[in-house]
Amino acid sequence: MEKILTVKNLVMKFSNHAVLKNIDFDIEKGEKVFIIGPSGCGKSTLLRCLNYLIKPTRGDITFEGQDLKKTDINLIRTKLGLVFQSFNLFPHLTVLENIILAPTKLKLMKEEEAKQKALELLNSIKLKDKANFYPDELSGGQKQRVAIIRTLIMEPNLIMFDEPTSALDPKMIKEVTSLIQEVAETGITMLIVSHEMEFVKSLATRVIFMQDGKIIEEGSPNEIFKNPKTKELQEFLNN
Amino acid sequence: MIIDNFYKSFLYDKRYMYIFEGLLNTLLIAFFAVIIGVLIGSVIAIIRNYHENTKRLNVLNFLGGLYVNVIRGTPVILQLMIIYYVIFKTSDINILIVGIIAFGINSGAYVAEIIRAGIDSIPKDQLEGGLALGLNYFKCMRYIVMPQAIKNILPALGNEFITLVKETSVGSMIGIVDLTKASDIIASRTYEYFFPLIMVAIIYLIITIGLSKLVKKMEVKLGKNINS
């Protein structure tokens, strides 16, 4: 299979504290890779390093054959989407404006075309009637689904999700995970940080377990959950 | 006697025209100075924020910081005199324009700090949200951060305008006929200071109190739809 993302020797230090220590992994096209691990182990920092929202201290990241250090990062980001834990919708713009902002300002689509596409996408998640609402008028689950649509309209080749359900009421988790599941079925590559173990088991093709800024263990969901090898992972799963 | 004084101060020889001219000049200088101030202030605030985020633009960031410190650390009257007597010494530029430039440059330093506070008031995840979609830093600022920041600082900008309306009275030092100077001109004709001075004081008060009421209204209205 073709590799879409390669990470080599990634190190991230804040002042002198290493948050990521020599991370190595790659993702093949179509994979749904999940990252699990205790809070503060560097999972979110890792995702932010992968699209250079945080510039890593050392290491090489290659996305679709392009070295991030030598490419226009803004172009990479249009194809390497990131959905945030806290949605990061723009409160001064309506739902529709949130979705079409990037494609129109980057001149990837004409405004009419973008609007039509956005409405189609909103229709598919049954939020078309909220197109002219402001984010603060939506529930948490609706906000996150809009944020996912906002990333989808860019037609990314890899979507990263940073704990997409952690800021949600338990009641709303399902609507977001179902949407991610539907999107996954289109064949798109995904890298997801999550604490929802049922969600991980249902969708993952591979699971990476991180602790203290290092990858401790990785494997298929079966290997990780049924047959954890390291003591760290066993302890993490028992808690 | 009182009526006589009032007549001498304002009506005789159409002396009220001085007041009108002064009022117009005061408002003109304050209005254009605040616009220049917002332009300079926005540029400096964005340069300094960009520097904080990326550690680039070192020289521009240094110059911006220097400008803000020099302007805020010296009296406006001195700045006005330097600009008029030193920089524009040999040109016969309209003195009103000198006033607009001087007060604009002065205001820019204060507005830069206001806008910086405004940008800082917007959570960082807004910038990240834009960047993650492939928008560059400046597009994120223009379409995402600044519109929200400006909303938060409109009241502070209103107050800056009020301050400028009062501060322009310093312009009389270099011969600008502003509201304060107008009262002085009238008094020098009549040797009666009471009416001209009280009159312009009342006019200043009407403008500043009116503007603060407007700012308050803005605060209430914005408070309602400012989102967390």
PDB file of N, CA, C and O in Angstrom, chain A residues 30-81:
ATOM      1  N   GLY A  30      -6.026   5.039   3.279  1.00  0.00           N
ATOM      2  CA  GLY A  30      -7.237   4.324   3.644  1.00  0.00           C
ATOM      3  C   GLY A  30      -7.263   3.811   5.068  1.00  0.00           C
ATOM      4  O   GLY A  30      -8.303   3.375   5.564  1.00  0.00           O
ATOM      5  N   GLU A  31      -6.126   3.859   5.756  1.00  0.00           N
ATOM      6  CA  GLU A  31      -6.093   3.376   7.140  1.00  0.00           C
ATOM      7  C   GLU A  31      -6.884   4.289   8.067  1.00  0.00           C
ATOM      8  O   GLU A  31      -7.003   5.488   7.819  1.00  0.00           O
ATOM      9  N   LYS A  32      -7.428   3.687   9.149  1.00  0.00           N
ATOM     10  CA  LYS A  32      -8.014   4.490  10.227  1.00  0.00           C
ATOM     11  C   LYS A  32      -7.170   4.206  11.464  1.00  0.00           C
ATOM     12  O   LYS A  32      -7.356   3.200  12.154  1.00  0.00           O
ATOM     13  N   VAL A  33      -6.212   5.089  11.699  1.00  0.00           N
ATOM     14  CA  VAL A  33      -5.276   4.880  12.798  1.00  0.00           C
ATOM     15  C   VAL A  33      -5.752   5.669  14.010  1.00  0.00           C
ATOM     16  O   VAL A  33      -6.084   6.847  13.908  1.00  0.00           O
ATOM     17  N   PHE A  34      -5.805   5.001  15.136  1.00  0.00           N
ATOM     18  CA  PHE A  34      -6.203   5.675  16.376  1.00  0.00           C
ATOM     19  C   PHE A  34      -5.002   5.786  17.299  1.00  0.00           C
ATOM     20  O   PHE A  34      -4.172   4.889  17.367  1.00  0.00           O
ATOM     21  N   ILE A  35      -4.936   6.920  18.010  1.00  0.00           N
ATOM     22  CA  ILE A  35      -3.901   7.085  19.024  1.00  0.00           C
ATOM     23  C   ILE A  35      -4.597   7.121  20.376  1.00  0.00           C
ATOM     24  O   ILE A  35      -5.534   7.907  20.571  1.00  0.00           O
ATOM     25  N   ILE A  36      -4.190   6.253  21.268  1.00  0.00           N
ATOM     26  CA  ILE A  36      -4.742   6.270  22.625  1.00  0.00           C
ATOM     27  C   ILE A  36      -3.591   6.469  23.605  1.00  0.00           C
ATOM     28  O   ILE A  36      -2.421   6.323  23.254  1.00  0.00           O
ATOM     29  N   GLY A  37      -3.971   6.806  24.835  1.00  0.00           N
ATOM     30  CA  GLY A  37      -2.942   7.026  25.847  1.00  0.00           C
ATOM     31  C   GLY A  37      -3.445   7.977  26.906  1.00  0.00           C
ATOM     32  O   GLY A  37      -4.428   8.682  26.683  1.00  0.00           O
ATOM     33  N   PRO A  38      -2.771   7.996  28.058  1.00  0.00           N
ATOM     34  CA  PRO A  38      -3.226   8.852  29.156  1.00  0.00           C
ATOM     35  C   PRO A  38      -3.158  10.339  28.789  1.00  0.00           C
ATOM     36  O   PRO A  38      -2.416  10.717  27.888  1.00  0.00           O
ATOM     37  N   SER A  39      -3.928  11.158  29.503  1.00  0.00           N
ATOM     38  CA  SER A  39      -3.913  12.601  29.257  1.00  0.00           C
ATOM     39  C   SER A  39      -2.509  13.146  29.456  1.00  0.00           C
ATOM     40  O   SER A  39      -1.794  12.698  30.342  1.00  0.00           O
ATOM     41  N   GLY A  40      -2.147  14.091  28.610  1.00  0.00           N
ATOM     42  CA  GLY A  40      -0.847  14.736  28.770  1.00  0.00           C
ATOM     43  C   GLY A  40       0.311  13.918  28.248  1.00  0.00           C
ATOM     44  O   GLY A  40       1.470  14.234  28.519  1.00  0.00           O
ATOM     45  N   CYS A  41       0.030  12.879  27.465  1.00  0.00           N
ATOM     46  CA  CYS A  41       1.136  12.048  26.983  1.00  0.00           C
ATOM     47  C   CYS A  41       1.675  12.558  25.646  1.00  0.00           C
ATOM     48  O   CYS A  41       2.574  11.988  25.073  1.00  0.00           O
ATOM     49  N   GLY A  42       1.093  13.672  25.138  1.00  0.00           N
ATOM     50  CA  GLY A  42       1.619  14.256  23.910  1.00  0.00           C
ATOM     51  C   GLY A  42       0.808  13.961  22.667  1.00  0.00           C
ATOM     52  O   GLY A  42       1.223  14.322  21.568  1.00  0.00           O
ATOM     53  N   LYS A  43      -0.374  13.361  22.824  1.00  0.00           N
ATOM     54  CA  LYS A  43      -1.182  13.002  21.643  1.00  0.00           C
ATOM     55  C   LYS A  43      -1.603  14.239  20.846  1.00  0.00           C
ATOM     56  O   LYS A  43      -1.446  14.291  19.625  1.00  0.00           O
ATOM     57  N   SER A  44      -2.152  15.237  21.562  1.00  0.00           N
ATOM     58  CA  SER A  44      -2.617  16.446  20.870  1.00  0.00           C
ATOM     59  C   SER A  44      -1.445  17.218  20.279  1.00  0.00           C
ATOM     60  O   SER A  44      -1.549  17.753  19.164  1.00  0.00           O
ATOM     61  N   THR A  45      -0.343  17.268  21.010  1.00  0.00           N
ATOM     62  CA  THR A  45       0.851  17.940  20.496  1.00  0.00           C
ATOM     63  C   THR A  45       1.314  17.258  19.214  1.00  0.00           C
ATOM     64  O   THR A  45       1.694  17.922  18.246  1.00  0.00           O
ATOM     65  N   LEU A  46       1.244  15.921  19.199  1.00  0.00           N
ATOM     66  CA  LEU A  46       1.666  15.184  18.014  1.00  0.00           C
ATOM     67  C   LEU A  46       0.841  15.608  16.793  1.00  0.00           C
ATOM     68  O   LEU A  46       1.397  15.935  15.746  1.00  0.00           O
ATOM     69  N   LEU A  47      -0.500  15.644  16.939  1.00  0.00           N
ATOM     70  CA  LEU A  47      -1.336  16.040  15.801  1.00  0.00           C
ATOM     71  C   LEU A  47      -0.982  17.451  15.337  1.00  0.00           C
ATOM     72  O   LEU A  47      -0.910  17.726  14.145  1.00  0.00           O
ATOM     73  N   ARG A  48      -0.766  18.343  16.298  1.00  0.00           N
ATOM     74  CA  ARG A  48      -0.441  19.737  15.935  1.00  0.00           C
ATOM     75  C   ARG A  48       0.923  19.853  15.264  1.00  0.00           C
ATOM     76  O   ARG A  48       1.157  20.774  14.488  1.00  0.00           O
ATOM     77  N   CYS A  49       1.823  18.930  15.594  1.00  0.00           N
ATOM     78  CA  CYS A  49       3.118  18.937  14.912  1.00  0.00           C
ATOM     79  C   CYS A  49       2.967  18.448  13.474  1.00  0.00           C
ATOM     80  O   CYS A  49       3.672  18.910  12.576  1.00  0.00           O
ATOM     81  N   LEU A  50       2.039  17.530  13.258  1.00  0.00           N
ATOM     82  CA  LEU A  50       1.925  16.923  11.936  1.00  0.00           C
ATOM     83  C   LEU A  50       1.463  17.912  10.872  1.00  0.00           C
ATOM     84  O   LEU A  50       1.700  17.701   9.692  1.00  0.00           O
ATOM     85  N   ASN A  51       0.759  18.986  11.271  1.00  0.00           N
ATOM     86  CA  ASN A  51       0.447  20.016  10.262  1.00  0.00           C
ATOM     87  C   ASN A  51       1.138  21.338  10.593  1.00  0.00           C
ATOM     88  O   ASN A  51       0.737  22.393  10.109  1.00  0.00           O
ATOM     89  N   TYR A  52       2.168  21.247  11.421  1.00  0.00           N
ATOM     90  CA  TYR A  52       3.023  22.402  11.735  1.00  0.00           C
ATOM     91  C   TYR A  52       2.296  23.541  12.441  1.00  0.00           C
ATOM     92  O   TYR A  52       2.749  24.673  12.392  1.00  0.00           O
ATOM     93  N   LEU A  53       1.133  23.257  13.079  1.00  0.00           N
ATOM     94  CA  LEU A  53       0.570  24.292  13.951  1.00  0.00           C
ATOM     95  C   LEU A  53       1.565  24.542  15.072  1.00  0.00           C
ATOM     96  O   LEU A  53       1.686  25.645  15.592  1.00  0.00           O
ATOM     97  N   ILE A  54       2.256  23.477  15.462  1.00  0.00           N
ATOM     98  CA  ILE A  54       3.424  23.605  16.342  1.00  0.00           C
ATOM     99  C   ILE A  54       4.612  23.108  15.542  1.00  0.00           C
ATOM    100  O   ILE A  54       4.554  22.021  14.973  1.00  0.00           O
ATOM    101  N   LYS A  55       5.635  23.920  15.478  1.00  0.00           N
ATOM    102  CA  LYS A  55       6.807  23.487  14.724  1.00  0.00           C
ATOM    103  C   LYS A  55       7.638  22.528  15.546  1.00  0.00           C
ATOM    104  O   LYS A  55       8.095  22.881  16.632  1.00  0.00           O
ATOM    105  N   PRO A  56       7.829  21.304  15.079  1.00  0.00           N
ATOM    106  CA  PRO A  56       8.603  20.347  15.853  1.00  0.00           C
ATOM    107  C   PRO A  56      10.059  20.784  15.975  1.00  0.00           C
ATOM    108  O   PRO A  56      10.586  21.484  15.115  1.00  0.00           O
ATOM    109  N   THR A  57      10.674  20.382  17.072  1.00  0.00           N
ATOM    110  CA  THR A  57      12.069  20.740  17.306  1.00  0.00           C
ATOM    111  C   THR A  57      12.984  20.019  16.315  1.00  0.00           C
ATOM    112  O   THR A  57      13.932  20.595  15.804  1.00  0.00           O
ATOM    113  N   ARG A  58      12.670  18.737  16.053  1.00  0.00           N
ATOM    114  CA  ARG A  58      13.490  17.928  15.166  1.00  0.00           C
ATOM    115  C   ARG A  58      12.606  16.918  14.474  1.00  0.00           C
ATOM    116  O   ARG A  58      11.515  16.621  14.926  1.00  0.00           O
ATOM    117  N   GLY A  59      13.113  16.353  13.394  1.00  0.00           N
ATOM    118  CA  GLY A  59      12.411  15.236  12.787  1.00  0.00           C
ATOM    119  C   GLY A  59      11.850  15.560  11.425  1.00  0.00           C
ATOM    120  O   GLY A  59      11.785  16.722  11.025  1.00  0.00           O
ATOM    121  N   ASP A  60      11.466  14.503  10.710  1.00  0.00           N
ATOM    122  CA  ASP A  60      10.970  14.664   9.348  1.00  0.00           C
ATOM    123  C   ASP A  60       9.534  14.189   9.243  1.00  0.00           C
ATOM    124  O   ASP A  60       9.179  13.121   9.720  1.00  0.00           O
ATOM    125  N   ILE A  61       8.727  15.004   8.586  1.00  0.00           N
ATOM    126  CA  ILE A  61       7.354  14.616   8.319  1.00  0.00           C
ATOM    127  C   ILE A  61       7.157  14.696   6.806  1.00  0.00           C
ATOM    128  O   ILE A  61       7.490  15.711   6.182  1.00  0.00           O
ATOM    129  N   THR A  62       6.667  13.610   6.238  1.00  0.00           N
ATOM    130  CA  THR A  62       6.408  13.600   4.803  1.00  0.00           C
ATOM    131  C   THR A  62       4.935  13.309   4.579  1.00  0.00           C
ATOM    132  O   THR A  62       4.415  12.317   5.090  1.00  0.00           O
ATOM    133  N   PHE A  63       4.274  14.205   3.845  1.00  0.00           N
ATOM    134  CA  PHE A  63       2.864  14.008   3.547  1.00  0.00           C
ATOM    135  C   PHE A  63       2.702  13.929   2.031  1.00  0.00           C
ATOM    136  O   PHE A  63       3.131  14.825   1.311  1.00  0.00           O
ATOM    137  N   GLU A  64       2.137  12.845   1.548  1.00  0.00           N
ATOM    138  CA  GLU A  64       1.961  12.615   0.118  1.00  0.00           C
ATOM    139  C   GLU A  64       3.270  12.860  -0.638  1.00  0.00           C
ATOM    140  O   GLU A  64       3.283  13.520  -1.679  1.00  0.00           O
ATOM    141  N   GLY A  65       4.350  12.350  -0.068  1.00  0.00           N
ATOM    142  CA  GLY A  65       5.640  12.438  -0.745  1.00  0.00           C
ATOM    143  C   GLY A  65       6.335  13.776  -0.607  1.00  0.00           C
ATOM    144  O   GLY A  65       7.434  13.964  -1.117  1.00  0.00           O
ATOM    145  N   GLN A  66       5.712  14.725   0.092  1.00  0.00           N
ATOM    146  CA  GLN A  66       6.334  16.043   0.208  1.00  0.00           C
ATOM    147  C   GLN A  66       6.857  16.265   1.617  1.00  0.00           C
ATOM    148  O   GLN A  66       6.133  16.087   2.603  1.00  0.00           O
ATOM    149  N   ASP A  67       8.108  16.685   1.698  1.00  0.00           N
ATOM    150  CA  ASP A  67       8.720  17.014   2.979  1.00  0.00           C
ATOM    151  C   ASP A  67       8.129  18.336   3.472  1.00  0.00           C
ATOM    152  O   ASP A  67       8.224  19.353   2.782  1.00  0.00           O
ATOM    153  N   LEU A  68       7.533  18.314   4.652  1.00  0.00           N
ATOM    154  CA  LEU A  68       6.835  19.514   5.150  1.00  0.00           C
ATOM    155  C   LEU A  68       7.769  20.720   5.284  1.00  0.00           C
ATOM    156  O   LEU A  68       7.340  21.858   5.156  1.00  0.00           O
ATOM    157  N   LYS A  69       9.055  20.427   5.550  1.00  0.00           N
ATOM    158  CA  LYS A  69       9.993  21.537   5.731  1.00  0.00           C
ATOM    159  C   LYS A  69      10.202  22.307   4.439  1.00  0.00           C
ATOM    160  O   LYS A  69      10.566  23.471   4.460  1.00  0.00           O
ATOM    161  N   LYS A  70       9.997  21.612   3.304  1.00  0.00           N
ATOM    162  CA  LYS A  70      10.342  22.243   2.030  1.00  0.00           C
ATOM    163  C   LYS A  70       9.120  22.623   1.209  1.00  0.00           C
ATOM    164  O   LYS A  70       9.240  23.001   0.058  1.00  0.00           O
ATOM    165  N   THR A  71       7.940  22.504   1.796  1.00  0.00           N
ATOM    166  CA  THR A  71       6.724  22.757   1.022  1.00  0.00           C
ATOM    167  C   THR A  71       5.955  23.912   1.646  1.00  0.00           C
ATOM    168  O   THR A  71       6.144  24.235   2.811  1.00  0.00           O
ATOM    169  N   ASP A  72       5.081  24.530   0.842  1.00  0.00           N
ATOM    170  CA  ASP A  72       4.195  25.558   1.376  1.00  0.00           C
ATOM    171  C   ASP A  72       3.201  24.878   2.318  1.00  0.00           C
ATOM    172  O   ASP A  72       2.330  24.132   1.883  1.00  0.00           O
ATOM    173  N   ILE A  73       3.365  25.153   3.610  1.00  0.00           N
ATOM    174  CA  ILE A  73       2.571  24.445   4.612  1.00  0.00           C
ATOM    175  C   ILE A  73       1.079  24.729   4.443  1.00  0.00           C
ATOM    176  O   ILE A  73       0.236  23.879   4.730  1.00  0.00           O
ATOM    177  N   ASN A  74       0.741  25.924   3.936  1.00  0.00           N
ATOM    178  CA  ASN A  74      -0.683  26.240   3.767  1.00  0.00           C
ATOM    179  C   ASN A  74      -1.346  25.334   2.741  1.00  0.00           C
ATOM    180  O   ASN A  74      -2.514  24.979   2.879  1.00  0.00           O
ATOM    181  N   LEU A  75      -0.574  24.973   1.700  1.00  0.00           N
ATOM    182  CA  LEU A  75      -1.111  24.048   0.695  1.00  0.00           C
ATOM    183  C   LEU A  75      -1.304  22.663   1.295  1.00  0.00           C
ATOM    184  O   LEU A  75      -2.312  21.991   1.054  1.00  0.00           O
ATOM    185  N   ILE A  76      -0.304  22.232   2.094  1.00  0.00           N
ATOM    186  CA  ILE A  76      -0.404  20.921   2.749  1.00  0.00           C
ATOM    187  C   ILE A  76      -1.660  20.868   3.617  1.00  0.00           C
ATOM    188  O   ILE A  76      -2.407  19.893   3.591  1.00  0.00           O
ATOM    189  N   ARG A  77      -1.879  21.943   4.367  1.00  0.00           N
ATOM    190  CA  ARG A  77      -2.990  21.932   5.324  1.00  0.00           C
ATOM    191  C   ARG A  77      -4.355  21.813   4.650  1.00  0.00           C
ATOM    192  O   ARG A  77      -5.311  21.342   5.258  1.00  0.00           O
ATOM    193  N   THR A  78      -4.468  22.267   3.390  1.00  0.00           N
ATOM    194  CA  THR A  78      -5.772  22.109   2.733  1.00  0.00           C
ATOM    195  C   THR A  78      -6.064  20.634   2.471  1.00  0.00           C
ATOM    196  O   THR A  78      -7.215  20.247   2.319  1.00  0.00           O
ATOM    197  N   LYS A  79      -5.012  19.818   2.403  1.00  0.00           N
ATOM    198  CA  LYS A  79      -5.207  18.392   2.116  1.00  0.00           C
ATOM    199  C   LYS A  79      -5.026  17.525   3.354  1.00  0.00           C
ATOM    200  O   LYS A  79      -5.206  16.314   3.314  1.00  0.00           O
ATOM    201  N   LEU A  80      -4.586  18.157   4.450  1.00  0.00           N
ATOM    202  CA  LEU A  80      -4.351  17.444   5.699  1.00  0.00           C
ATOM    203  C   LEU A  80      -5.205  18.118   6.767  1.00  0.00           C
ATOM    204  O   LEU A  80      -4.762  19.033   7.447  1.00  0.00           O
ATOM    205  N   GLY A  81      -6.467  17.693   6.843  1.00  0.00           N
ATOM    206  CA  GLY A  81      -7.419  18.387   7.704  1.00  0.00           C
ATOM    207  C   GLY A  81      -7.215  18.069   9.174  1.00  0.00           C
ATOM    208  O   GLY A  81      -6.660  17.041   9.531  1.00  0.00           O
TER     209      GLY A  81
END
